[in-house]
PDB file of C-alpha atoms and ligand atoms in Angstrom:
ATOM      1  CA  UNK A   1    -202.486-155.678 -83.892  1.00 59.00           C
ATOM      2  CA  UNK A   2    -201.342-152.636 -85.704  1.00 65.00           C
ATOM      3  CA  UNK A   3    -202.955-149.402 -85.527  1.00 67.00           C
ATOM      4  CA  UNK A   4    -202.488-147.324 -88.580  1.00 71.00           C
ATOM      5  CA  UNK A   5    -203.065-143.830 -87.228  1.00 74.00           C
ATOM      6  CA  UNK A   6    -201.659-140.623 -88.415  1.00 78.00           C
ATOM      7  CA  UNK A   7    -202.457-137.303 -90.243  1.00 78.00           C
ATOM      8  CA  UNK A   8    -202.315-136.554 -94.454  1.00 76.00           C
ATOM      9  CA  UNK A   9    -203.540-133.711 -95.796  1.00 74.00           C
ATOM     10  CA  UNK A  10    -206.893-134.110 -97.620  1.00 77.00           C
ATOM     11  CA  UNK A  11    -207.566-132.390-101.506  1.00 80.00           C
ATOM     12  CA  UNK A  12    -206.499-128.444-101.815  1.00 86.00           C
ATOM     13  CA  UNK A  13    -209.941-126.294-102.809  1.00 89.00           C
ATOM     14  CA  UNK A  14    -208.921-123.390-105.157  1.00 93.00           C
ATOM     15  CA  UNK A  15    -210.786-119.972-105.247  1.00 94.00           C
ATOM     16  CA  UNK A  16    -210.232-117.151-107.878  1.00 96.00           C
ATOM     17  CA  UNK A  17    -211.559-113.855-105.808  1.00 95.00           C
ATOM     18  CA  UNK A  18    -213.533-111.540-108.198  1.00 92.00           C
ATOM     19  CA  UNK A  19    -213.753-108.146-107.357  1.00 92.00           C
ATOM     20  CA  UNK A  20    -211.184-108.218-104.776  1.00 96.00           C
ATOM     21  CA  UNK A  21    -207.750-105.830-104.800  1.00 96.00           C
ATOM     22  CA  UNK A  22    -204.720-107.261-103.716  1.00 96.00           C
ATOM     23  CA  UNK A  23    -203.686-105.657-100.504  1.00 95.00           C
ATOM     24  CA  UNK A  24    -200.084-104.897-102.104  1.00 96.00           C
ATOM     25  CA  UNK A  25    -200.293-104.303-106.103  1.00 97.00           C
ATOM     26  CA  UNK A  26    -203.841-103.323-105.782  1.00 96.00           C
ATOM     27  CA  UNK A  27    -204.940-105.115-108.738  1.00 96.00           C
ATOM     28  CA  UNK A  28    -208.211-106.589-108.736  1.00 96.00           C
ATOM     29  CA  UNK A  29    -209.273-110.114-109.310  1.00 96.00           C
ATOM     30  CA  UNK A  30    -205.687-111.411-108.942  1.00 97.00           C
ATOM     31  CA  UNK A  31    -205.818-112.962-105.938  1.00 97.00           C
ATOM     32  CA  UNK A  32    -206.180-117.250-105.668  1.00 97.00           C
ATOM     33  CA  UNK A  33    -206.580-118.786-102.419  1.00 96.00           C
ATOM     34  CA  UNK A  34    -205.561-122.197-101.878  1.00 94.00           C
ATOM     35  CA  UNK A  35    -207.355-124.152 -98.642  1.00 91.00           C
ATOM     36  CA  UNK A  36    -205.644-127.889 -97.969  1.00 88.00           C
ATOM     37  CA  UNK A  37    -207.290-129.747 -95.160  1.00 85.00           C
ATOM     38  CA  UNK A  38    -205.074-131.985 -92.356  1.00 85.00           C
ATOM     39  CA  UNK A  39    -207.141-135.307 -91.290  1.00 84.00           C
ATOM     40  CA  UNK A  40    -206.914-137.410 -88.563  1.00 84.00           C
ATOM     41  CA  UNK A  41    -206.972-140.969 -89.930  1.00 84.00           C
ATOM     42  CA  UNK A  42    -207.407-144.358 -88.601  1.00 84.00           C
ATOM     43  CA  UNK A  43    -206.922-147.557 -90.658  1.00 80.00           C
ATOM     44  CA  UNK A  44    -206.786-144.651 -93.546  1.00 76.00           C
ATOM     45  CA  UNK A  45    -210.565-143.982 -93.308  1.00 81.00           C
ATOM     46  CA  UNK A  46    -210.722-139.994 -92.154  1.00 81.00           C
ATOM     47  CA  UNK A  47    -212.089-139.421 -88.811  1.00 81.00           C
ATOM     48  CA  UNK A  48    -211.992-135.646 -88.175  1.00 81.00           C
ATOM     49  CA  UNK A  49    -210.171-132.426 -89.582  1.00 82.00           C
ATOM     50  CA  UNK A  50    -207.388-131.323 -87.600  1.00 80.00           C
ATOM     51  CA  UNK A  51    -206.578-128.188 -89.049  1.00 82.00           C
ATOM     52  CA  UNK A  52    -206.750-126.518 -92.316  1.00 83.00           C
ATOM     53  CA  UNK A  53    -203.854-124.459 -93.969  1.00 87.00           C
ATOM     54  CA  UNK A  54    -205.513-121.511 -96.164  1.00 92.00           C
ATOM     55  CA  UNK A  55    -202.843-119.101 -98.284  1.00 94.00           C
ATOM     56  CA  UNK A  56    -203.766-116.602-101.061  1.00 96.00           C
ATOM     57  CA  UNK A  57    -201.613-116.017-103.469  1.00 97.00           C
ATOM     58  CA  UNK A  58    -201.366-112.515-106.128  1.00 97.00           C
ATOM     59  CA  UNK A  59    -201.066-113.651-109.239  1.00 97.00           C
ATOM     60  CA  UNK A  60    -199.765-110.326-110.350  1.00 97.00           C
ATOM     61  CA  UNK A  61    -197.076-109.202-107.311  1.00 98.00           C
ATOM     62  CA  UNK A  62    -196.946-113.088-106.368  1.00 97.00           C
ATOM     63  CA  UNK A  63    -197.074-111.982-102.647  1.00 97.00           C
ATOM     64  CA  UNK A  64    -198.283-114.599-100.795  1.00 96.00           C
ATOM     65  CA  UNK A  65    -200.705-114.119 -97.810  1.00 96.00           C
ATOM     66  CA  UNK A  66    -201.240-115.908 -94.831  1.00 94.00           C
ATOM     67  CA  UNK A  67    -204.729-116.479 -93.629  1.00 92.00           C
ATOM     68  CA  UNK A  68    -204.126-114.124 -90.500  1.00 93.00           C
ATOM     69  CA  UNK A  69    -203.155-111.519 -93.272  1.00 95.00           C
ATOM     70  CA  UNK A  70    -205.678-111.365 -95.142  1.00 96.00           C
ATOM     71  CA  UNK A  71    -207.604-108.217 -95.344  1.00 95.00           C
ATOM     72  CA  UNK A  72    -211.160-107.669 -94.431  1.00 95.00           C
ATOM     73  CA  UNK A  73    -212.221-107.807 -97.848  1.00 94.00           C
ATOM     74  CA  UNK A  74    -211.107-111.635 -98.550  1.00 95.00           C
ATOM     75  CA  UNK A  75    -212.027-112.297 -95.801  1.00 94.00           C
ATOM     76  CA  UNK A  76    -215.717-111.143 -96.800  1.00 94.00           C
ATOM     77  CA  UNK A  77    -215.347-112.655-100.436  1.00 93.00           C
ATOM     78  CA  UNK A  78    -214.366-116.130 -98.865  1.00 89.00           C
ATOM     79  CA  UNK A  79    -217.570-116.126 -96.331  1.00 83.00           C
TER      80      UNK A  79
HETATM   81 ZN1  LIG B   1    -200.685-108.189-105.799  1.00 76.47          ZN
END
C-alpha cells in the first residue's frame, strides 16, 4: 500500500490595510498582506495546518515585510 503523505500549501488570503502607514515610505493604505497556509495531507485530503507564511508588501516603496517585522499597528489592523 502506498501512503500519499506530504505538505502543499493551501489558497493565499489577501488583505488591503486601510488606515495603516507603511513603516518605511509612510504612506497610508499601501500596505497588502499576503497569508498562504502549509497543510499536512494524507491521501490529499488536509489533515492539519503546519505553518502559515504571512508577508506584507508596500505597494508604494515595494518593501516587503516579514511577519516578525511588522509594526504594532498591522499587527492591530490584522487582529
Ligand atoms: Zn512603503
Amino acid at each position: 500500500m502506498i501512503l500519499f503523505l506530504g505538505t502543499r500549501p493551501g489558497k493565499t488570503e489577501i488583505k488591503q490595510l486601510q488606515n495603516v502607514n507603511c513603516p518605511f515610505c509612510a504612506q497610508s493604505g499601501t500596505l497588502t498582506v499576503s497569508k498562504t497556509s502549509n497543510w499536512f495531507h494524507l491521501f490529499w485530503i488536509k489533515l492539519f495546518r503546519i505553518s502559515s507564511n504571512t508577508v506584507a508588501e508596500c505597494s508604494h516603496c515595494k518593501r516587503v515585510y516579514f511577519e516578525e517585522e511588522f509594526s504594532e499597528e498591522m499587527l492591530r489592523a490584522l487582529s
